[in-house]
Amino acid sequence: MFIFLSIIILFFIIHINANTFNDTEITYPPFWHIAPSSLSEFPLINDSFSQYRLIDPWFYPHRLGLYKILINVTTPFMPFCSSSNASNILFALPSQFGWQFSSNRLFTNGTMNISTNSWWASANYYLSVIPFLVAVDIGLIHKEPFRILRQNNFCSSSTECFHQIPHAMEQWYLFFLHLTQSASCISNKKLTQRIIEKCYLQHIWTAYKSSIYNALPLVESKLDYLPSEVEKLFGLGWARFINLISMTRKNTDLYETIRNQRKFLPFRMLKESDRIPESNDLPDLVNRSLKNLLSFRFDWLLFIEKIWSRITCNYEGRVYAQYTLETMALSKLLASTYLAKATMNAFLYKCDRLSNL
């Protein structure tokens, strides 16, 4: 009885909207083609003591270049990327960054210069510089002398970042370690979605969450620069909601990320008037997603995560948990059917581990 009551409570509290739109078009982030694809493409600086490449992570093409390099060096370790690098599971990072740029959440205001006052840009800093530095440290990226331009209190070297945000550095190290050893995880098995989830997606989500959650207190002061309370609630809500999405181990390749960005994410920063969806210029599905996110009971989050963790404790449950999230906007009846199936599978099949948190 408790299980079914929990399902009902979860269904009425949790609100992630999606539809069944399928889009396989490859849409790279803005200005992807001009971003550096190797360290040698960054500006060369000669001073009286040394020669090095200078990376300015507050210049949009440079930060995008960090992502581009990561995509280039990791794609060979992902056999499911044989036809296109768009299947690389790291593509959620530059794709989200590109959306932040095009919606002016980086406070670029028509330029390529990212403002250090931007909360979105500041949080994203730890999703770009951290994995890049770790990839260099473990030898994935050819080690050529470089320096990251330091701004304010943002760490700009491995030593500084291990001091400032150690857990994120450790989790990215573990992700790249698992990635380089993924062949042993696959171990001649057929490359099914179950294997991709086990050998790749579970590790990227752990590192991704670590960067976000550990960055939030570091960039809290930047919230005051957001243009409205609605934008602030949206940003914090999205950041806190990530854990629920991550428990389903949703694919983070370019196709999936772009598909969901187009459906759910606002193409501009939010205003106070966006509390009344009927009066704005945002698409209907975006408005419905925002309404659900802004009305989400975050005081119930720990309870929801506990239930969701049990429902997504095995692959069979996670498959239908993803369907649940993807159909809530389309049909609550269909979504509830998927949720019931996910819950049933969570108890019919053995859990991967005791907790999926």
PDB file of N, CA and C in Angstrom, residues 89-161:
ATOM      1  N   ILE A  89      28.919  11.112 -25.505  1.00  0.00           N
ATOM      2  CA  ILE A  89      28.076  11.435 -24.353  1.00  0.00           C
ATOM      3  C   ILE A  89      28.522  12.696 -23.617  1.00  0.00           C
ATOM      4  N   LEU A  90      29.645  13.272 -23.994  1.00  0.00           N
ATOM      5  CA  LEU A  90      30.071  14.544 -23.406  1.00  0.00           C
ATOM      6  C   LEU A  90      29.398  15.740 -24.072  1.00  0.00           C
ATOM      7  N   PHE A  91      28.653  15.508 -25.143  1.00  0.00           N
ATOM      8  CA  PHE A  91      28.096  16.618 -25.910  1.00  0.00           C
ATOM      9  C   PHE A  91      27.024  17.401 -25.160  1.00  0.00           C
ATOM     10  N   ALA A  92      26.488  16.856 -24.086  1.00  0.00           N
ATOM     11  CA  ALA A  92      25.528  17.629 -23.295  1.00  0.00           C
ATOM     12  C   ALA A  92      26.177  18.897 -22.753  1.00  0.00           C
ATOM     13  N   LEU A  93      27.475  18.849 -22.483  1.00  0.00           N
ATOM     14  CA  LEU A  93      28.170  19.997 -21.895  1.00  0.00           C
ATOM     15  C   LEU A  93      28.270  21.177 -22.863  1.00  0.00           C
ATOM     16  N   PRO A  94      28.861  21.018 -24.059  1.00  0.00           N
ATOM     17  CA  PRO A  94      28.905  22.161 -24.974  1.00  0.00           C
ATOM     18  C   PRO A  94      27.535  22.555 -25.514  1.00  0.00           C
ATOM     19  N   SER A  95      26.621  21.599 -25.613  1.00  0.00           N
ATOM     20  CA  SER A  95      25.288  21.929 -26.109  1.00  0.00           C
ATOM     21  C   SER A  95      24.558  22.842 -25.133  1.00  0.00           C
ATOM     22  N   GLN A  96      24.655  22.534 -23.836  1.00  0.00           N
ATOM     23  CA  GLN A  96      24.050  23.397 -22.820  1.00  0.00           C
ATOM     24  C   GLN A  96      24.728  24.766 -22.800  1.00  0.00           C
ATOM     25  N   PHE A  97      26.030  24.758 -22.951  1.00  0.00           N
ATOM     26  CA  PHE A  97      26.786  26.012 -22.990  1.00  0.00           C
ATOM     27  C   PHE A  97      26.353  26.864 -24.182  1.00  0.00           C
ATOM     28  N   GLY A  98      26.126  26.224 -25.325  1.00  0.00           N
ATOM     29  CA  GLY A  98      25.662  26.940 -26.507  1.00  0.00           C
ATOM     30  C   GLY A  98      24.286  27.541 -26.309  1.00  0.00           C
ATOM     31  N   TRP A  99      23.395  26.800 -25.623  1.00  0.00           N
ATOM     32  CA  TRP A  99      22.068  27.339 -25.310  1.00  0.00           C
ATOM     33  C   TRP A  99      22.189  28.544 -24.381  1.00  0.00           C
ATOM     34  N   GLN A 100      23.072  28.478 -23.412  1.00  0.00           N
ATOM     35  CA  GLN A 100      23.282  29.612 -22.510  1.00  0.00           C
ATOM     36  C   GLN A 100      23.775  30.838 -23.281  1.00  0.00           C
ATOM     37  N   PHE A 101      24.627  30.604 -24.269  1.00  0.00           N
ATOM     38  CA  PHE A 101      25.132  31.711 -25.089  1.00  0.00           C
ATOM     39  C   PHE A 101      24.019  32.319 -25.931  1.00  0.00           C
ATOM     40  N   SER A 102      23.273  31.484 -26.640  1.00  0.00           N
ATOM     41  CA  SER A 102      22.248  31.995 -27.554  1.00  0.00           C
ATOM     42  C   SER A 102      21.089  32.658 -26.821  1.00  0.00           C
ATOM     43  N   SER A 103      20.860  32.285 -25.563  1.00  0.00           N
ATOM     44  CA  SER A 103      19.785  32.903 -24.777  1.00  0.00           C
ATOM     45  C   SER A 103      20.294  34.066 -23.926  1.00  0.00           C
ATOM     46  N   ASN A 104      21.543  34.437 -24.119  1.00  0.00           N
ATOM     47  CA  ASN A 104      22.210  35.551 -23.418  1.00  0.00           C
ATOM     48  C   ASN A 104      22.327  35.321 -21.915  1.00  0.00           C
ATOM     49  N   ARG A 105      22.323  34.077 -21.512  1.00  0.00           N
ATOM     50  CA  ARG A 105      22.508  33.789 -20.090  1.00  0.00           C
ATOM     51  C   ARG A 105      23.967  33.926 -19.657  1.00  0.00           C
ATOM     52  N   LEU A 106      24.859  34.073 -20.625  1.00  0.00           N
ATOM     53  CA  LEU A 106      26.274  34.316 -20.308  1.00  0.00           C
ATOM     54  C   LEU A 106      26.572  35.808 -20.217  1.00  0.00           C
ATOM     55  N   PHE A 107      25.527  36.623 -20.402  1.00  0.00           N
ATOM     56  CA  PHE A 107      25.654  38.094 -20.380  1.00  0.00           C
ATOM     57  C   PHE A 107      26.667  38.579 -21.423  1.00  0.00           C
ATOM     58  N   THR A 108      26.674  37.936 -22.587  1.00  0.00           N
ATOM     59  CA  THR A 108      27.584  38.357 -23.653  1.00  0.00           C
ATOM     60  C   THR A 108      27.073  39.594 -24.380  1.00  0.00           C
ATOM     61  N   ASN A 109      25.769  39.787 -24.400  1.00  0.00           N
ATOM     62  CA  ASN A 109      25.155  40.989 -24.975  1.00  0.00           C
ATOM     63  C   ASN A 109      25.658  41.302 -26.383  1.00  0.00           C
ATOM     64  N   GLY A 110      25.615  40.293 -27.236  1.00  0.00           N
ATOM     65  CA  GLY A 110      25.989  40.487 -28.629  1.00  0.00           C
ATOM     66  C   GLY A 110      27.472  40.391 -28.906  1.00  0.00           C
ATOM     67  N   THR A 111      28.282  40.076 -27.907  1.00  0.00           N
ATOM     68  CA  THR A 111      29.726  39.921 -28.093  1.00  0.00           C
ATOM     69  C   THR A 111      30.110  38.464 -27.819  1.00  0.00           C
ATOM     70  N   MET A 112      31.395  38.190 -27.821  1.00  0.00           N
ATOM     71  CA  MET A 112      31.897  36.864 -27.458  1.00  0.00           C
ATOM     72  C   MET A 112      32.456  36.845 -26.036  1.00  0.00           C
ATOM     73  N   ASN A 113      32.362  37.965 -25.346  1.00  0.00           N
ATOM     74  CA  ASN A 113      32.949  38.086 -24.014  1.00  0.00           C
ATOM     75  C   ASN A 113      31.942  37.690 -22.935  1.00  0.00           C
ATOM     76  N   ILE A 114      32.288  36.695 -22.151  1.00  0.00           N
ATOM     77  CA  ILE A 114      31.420  36.189 -21.096  1.00  0.00           C
ATOM     78  C   ILE A 114      31.647  36.995 -19.824  1.00  0.00           C
ATOM     79  N   SER A 115      30.572  37.384 -19.180  1.00  0.00           N
ATOM     80  CA  SER A 115      30.682  38.173 -17.953  1.00  0.00           C
ATOM     81  C   SER A 115      30.897  37.268 -16.738  1.00  0.00           C
ATOM     82  N   THR A 116      31.809  37.669 -15.872  1.00  0.00           N
ATOM     83  CA  THR A 116      32.025  36.926 -14.625  1.00  0.00           C
ATOM     84  C   THR A 116      30.868  37.128 -13.653  1.00  0.00           C
ATOM     85  N   ASN A 117      29.971  38.054 -13.972  1.00  0.00           N
ATOM     86  CA  ASN A 117      28.783  38.267 -13.136  1.00  0.00           C
ATOM     87  C   ASN A 117      27.650  37.300 -13.472  1.00  0.00           C
ATOM     88  N   SER A 118      27.793  36.576 -14.575  1.00  0.00           N
ATOM     89  CA  SER A 118      26.742  35.646 -14.984  1.00  0.00           C
ATOM     90  C   SER A 118      26.756  34.401 -14.099  1.00  0.00           C
ATOM     91  N   TRP A 119      25.627  34.138 -13.457  1.00  0.00           N
ATOM     92  CA  TRP A 119      25.511  32.931 -12.634  1.00  0.00           C
ATOM     93  C   TRP A 119      25.641  31.682 -13.492  1.00  0.00           C
ATOM     94  N   TRP A 120      25.009  31.675 -14.646  1.00  0.00           N
ATOM     95  CA  TRP A 120      25.067  30.527 -15.544  1.00  0.00           C
ATOM     96  C   TRP A 120      26.493  30.273 -16.009  1.00  0.00           C
ATOM     97  N   ALA A 121      27.189  31.336 -16.404  1.00  0.00           N
ATOM     98  CA  ALA A 121      28.565  31.192 -16.886  1.00  0.00           C
ATOM     99  C   ALA A 121      29.493  30.737 -15.775  1.00  0.00           C
ATOM    100  N   SER A 122      29.252  31.256 -14.576  1.00  0.00           N
ATOM    101  CA  SER A 122      30.104  30.906 -13.442  1.00  0.00           C
ATOM    102  C   SER A 122      29.941  29.435 -13.066  1.00  0.00           C
ATOM    103  N   ALA A 123      28.697  28.956 -13.060  1.00  0.00           N
ATOM    104  CA  ALA A 123      28.465  27.537 -12.767  1.00  0.00           C
ATOM    105  C   ALA A 123      29.041  26.661 -13.873  1.00  0.00           C
ATOM    106  N   ASN A 124      28.869  27.093 -15.121  1.00  0.00           N
ATOM    107  CA  ASN A 124      29.378  26.326 -16.256  1.00  0.00           C
ATOM    108  C   ASN A 124      30.902  26.256 -16.267  1.00  0.00           C
ATOM    109  N   TYR A 125      31.557  27.237 -15.666  1.00  0.00           N
ATOM    110  CA  TYR A 125      33.024  27.243 -15.602  1.00  0.00           C
ATOM    111  C   TYR A 125      33.532  25.906 -15.056  1.00  0.00           C
ATOM    112  N   TYR A 126      32.847  25.396 -14.041  1.00  0.00           N
ATOM    113  CA  TYR A 126      33.285  24.159 -13.390  1.00  0.00           C
ATOM    114  C   TYR A 126      32.851  22.910 -14.153  1.00  0.00           C
ATOM    115  N   LEU A 127      32.083  23.104 -15.221  1.00  0.00           N
ATOM    116  CA  LEU A 127      31.732  21.998 -16.116  1.00  0.00           C
ATOM    117  C   LEU A 127      32.601  21.992 -17.365  1.00  0.00           C
ATOM    118  N   SER A 128      33.499  22.945 -17.468  1.00  0.00           N
ATOM    119  CA  SER A 128      34.371  23.024 -18.640  1.00  0.00           C
ATOM    120  C   SER A 128      35.838  22.945 -18.239  1.00  0.00           C
ATOM    121  N   VAL A 129      36.259  23.849 -17.368  1.00  0.00           N
ATOM    122  CA  VAL A 129      37.666  23.888 -16.962  1.00  0.00           C
ATOM    123  C   VAL A 129      38.054  22.639 -16.169  1.00  0.00           C
ATOM    124  N   ILE A 130      37.169  22.183 -15.285  1.00  0.00           N
ATOM    125  CA  ILE A 130      37.491  21.014 -14.451  1.00  0.00           C
ATOM    126  C   ILE A 130      37.749  19.759 -15.296  1.00  0.00           C
ATOM    127  N   PRO A 131      36.811  19.328 -16.150  1.00  0.00           N
ATOM    128  CA  PRO A 131      37.102  18.129 -16.951  1.00  0.00           C
ATOM    129  C   PRO A 131      38.290  18.313 -17.885  1.00  0.00           C
ATOM    130  N   PHE A 132      38.495  19.540 -18.383  1.00  0.00           N
ATOM    131  CA  PHE A 132      39.633  19.782 -19.264  1.00  0.00           C
ATOM    132  C   PHE A 132      40.945  19.566 -18.516  1.00  0.00           C
ATOM    133  N   LEU A 133      41.063  20.158 -17.336  1.00  0.00           N
ATOM    134  CA  LEU A 133      42.295  20.023 -16.553  1.00  0.00           C
ATOM    135  C   LEU A 133      42.558  18.569 -16.182  1.00  0.00           C
ATOM    136  N   VAL A 134      41.514  17.848 -15.824  1.00  0.00           N
ATOM    137  CA  VAL A 134      41.678  16.437 -15.466  1.00  0.00           C
ATOM    138  C   VAL A 134      42.116  15.627 -16.679  1.00  0.00           C
ATOM    139  N   ALA A 135      41.519  15.906 -17.837  1.00  0.00           N
ATOM    140  CA  ALA A 135      41.889  15.185 -19.059  1.00  0.00           C
ATOM    141  C   ALA A 135      43.353  15.427 -19.417  1.00  0.00           C
ATOM    142  N   VAL A 136      43.839  16.636 -19.167  1.00  0.00           N
ATOM    143  CA  VAL A 136      45.259  16.933 -19.389  1.00  0.00           C
ATOM    144  C   VAL A 136      46.114  16.151 -18.399  1.00  0.00           C
ATOM    145  N   ASP A 137      45.706  16.159 -17.145  1.00  0.00           N
ATOM    146  CA  ASP A 137      46.483  15.500 -16.090  1.00  0.00           C
ATOM    147  C   ASP A 137      46.678  14.011 -16.347  1.00  0.00           C
ATOM    148  N   ILE A 138      45.642  13.354 -16.859  1.00  0.00           N
ATOM    149  CA  ILE A 138      45.756  11.902 -17.045  1.00  0.00           C
ATOM    150  C   ILE A 138      46.295  11.531 -18.428  1.00  0.00           C
ATOM    151  N   GLY A 139      46.619  12.538 -19.245  1.00  0.00           N
ATOM    152  CA  GLY A 139      47.269  12.281 -20.519  1.00  0.00           C
ATOM    153  C   GLY A 139      46.360  12.111 -21.713  1.00  0.00           C
ATOM    154  N   LEU A 140      45.068  12.365 -21.555  1.00  0.00           N
ATOM    155  CA  LEU A 140      44.164  12.270 -22.705  1.00  0.00           C
ATOM    156  C   LEU A 140      44.427  13.382 -23.712  1.00  0.00           C
ATOM    157  N   ILE A 141      44.813  14.542 -23.203  1.00  0.00           N
ATOM    158  CA  ILE A 141      45.109  15.694 -24.056  1.00  0.00           C
ATOM    159  C   ILE A 141      46.614  15.896 -24.098  1.00  0.00           C
ATOM    160  N   HIS A 142      47.141  16.030 -25.299  1.00  0.00           N
ATOM    161  CA  HIS A 142      48.583  16.232 -25.479  1.00  0.00           C
ATOM    162  C   HIS A 142      49.053  17.411 -24.646  1.00  0.00           C
ATOM    163  N   LYS A 143      50.036  17.159 -23.804  1.00  0.00           N
ATOM    164  CA  LYS A 143      50.468  18.171 -22.844  1.00  0.00           C
ATOM    165  C   LYS A 143      51.425  19.161 -23.491  1.00  0.00           C
ATOM    166  N   GLU A 144      50.853  20.271 -23.899  1.00  0.00           N
ATOM    167  CA  GLU A 144      51.616  21.402 -24.415  1.00  0.00           C
ATOM    168  C   GLU A 144      51.498  22.520 -23.380  1.00  0.00           C
ATOM    169  N   PRO A 145      52.565  23.292 -23.142  1.00  0.00           N
ATOM    170  CA  PRO A 145      52.482  24.356 -22.127  1.00  0.00           C
ATOM    171  C   PRO A 145      51.302  25.296 -22.383  1.00  0.00           C
ATOM    172  N   PHE A 146      50.483  25.486 -21.377  1.00  0.00           N
ATOM    173  CA  PHE A 146      49.346  26.401 -21.506  1.00  0.00           C
ATOM    174  C   PHE A 146      49.060  27.038 -20.151  1.00  0.00           C
ATOM    175  N   ARG A 147      48.336  28.134 -20.200  1.00  0.00           N
ATOM    176  CA  ARG A 147      47.866  28.785 -18.985  1.00  0.00           C
ATOM    177  C   ARG A 147      46.411  29.178 -19.188  1.00  0.00           C
ATOM    178  N   ILE A 148      45.644  29.031 -18.139  1.00  0.00           N
ATOM    179  CA  ILE A 148      44.248  29.471 -18.169  1.00  0.00           C
ATOM    180  C   ILE A 148      44.176  30.834 -17.499  1.00  0.00           C
ATOM    181  N   LEU A 149      43.659  31.803 -18.230  1.00  0.00           N
ATOM    182  CA  LEU A 149      43.556  33.162 -17.706  1.00  0.00           C
ATOM    183  C   LEU A 149      42.693  33.164 -16.454  1.00  0.00           C
ATOM    184  N   ARG A 150      43.244  33.665 -15.385  1.00  0.00           N
ATOM    185  CA  ARG A 150      42.525  33.649 -14.109  1.00  0.00           C
ATOM    186  C   ARG A 150      41.656  34.886 -13.959  1.00  0.00           C
ATOM    187  N   GLN A 151      40.438  34.660 -13.468  1.00  0.00           N
ATOM    188  CA  GLN A 151      39.503  35.744 -13.173  1.00  0.00           C
ATOM    189  C   GLN A 151      38.946  35.548 -11.767  1.00  0.00           C
ATOM    190  N   ASN A 152      39.011  36.594 -10.978  1.00  0.00           N
ATOM    191  CA  ASN A 152      38.439  36.570  -9.629  1.00  0.00           C
ATOM    192  C   ASN A 152      38.909  35.342  -8.842  1.00  0.00           C
ATOM    193  N   ASN A 153      37.967  34.627  -8.256  1.00  0.00           N
ATOM    194  CA  ASN A 153      38.339  33.485  -7.414  1.00  0.00           C
ATOM    195  C   ASN A 153      38.201  32.139  -8.113  1.00  0.00           C
ATOM    196  N   PHE A 154      38.077  32.143  -9.428  1.00  0.00           N
ATOM    197  CA  PHE A 154      37.934  30.889 -10.160  1.00  0.00           C
ATOM    198  C   PHE A 154      39.293  30.201 -10.287  1.00  0.00           C
ATOM    199  N   CYS A 155      39.352  28.933  -9.918  1.00  0.00           N
ATOM    200  CA  CYS A 155      40.610  28.198 -10.013  1.00  0.00           C
ATOM    201  C   CYS A 155      41.032  28.080 -11.476  1.00  0.00           C
ATOM    202  N   SER A 156      42.332  28.080 -11.711  1.00  0.00           N
ATOM    203  CA  SER A 156      42.812  28.059 -13.096  1.00  0.00           C
ATOM    204  C   SER A 156      43.918  27.031 -13.329  1.00  0.00           C
ATOM    205  N   SER A 157      44.156  26.177 -12.356  1.00  0.00           N
ATOM    206  CA  SER A 157      45.140  25.103 -12.505  1.00  0.00           C
ATOM    207  C   SER A 157      44.645  23.891 -11.727  1.00  0.00           C
ATOM    208  N   SER A 158      45.238  22.745 -12.000  1.00  0.00           N
ATOM    209  CA  SER A 158      44.824  21.529 -11.295  1.00  0.00           C
ATOM    210  C   SER A 158      45.011  21.662  -9.793  1.00  0.00           C
ATOM    211  N   THR A 159      46.128  22.241  -9.397  1.00  0.00           N
ATOM    212  CA  THR A 159      46.403  22.404  -7.967  1.00  0.00           C
ATOM    213  C   THR A 159      45.346  23.268  -7.301  1.00  0.00           C
ATOM    214  N   GLU A 160      45.037  24.402  -7.933  1.00  0.00           N
ATOM    215  CA  GLU A 160      44.027  25.305  -7.377  1.00  0.00           C
ATOM    216  C   GLU A 160      42.652  24.647  -7.339  1.00  0.00           C
ATOM    217  N   CYS A 161      42.312  23.938  -8.407  1.00  0.00           N
ATOM    218  CA  CYS A 161      40.977  23.337  -8.487  1.00  0.00           C
ATOM    219  C   CYS A 161      40.822  22.161  -7.529  1.00  0.00           C
TER     220      CYS A 161
END
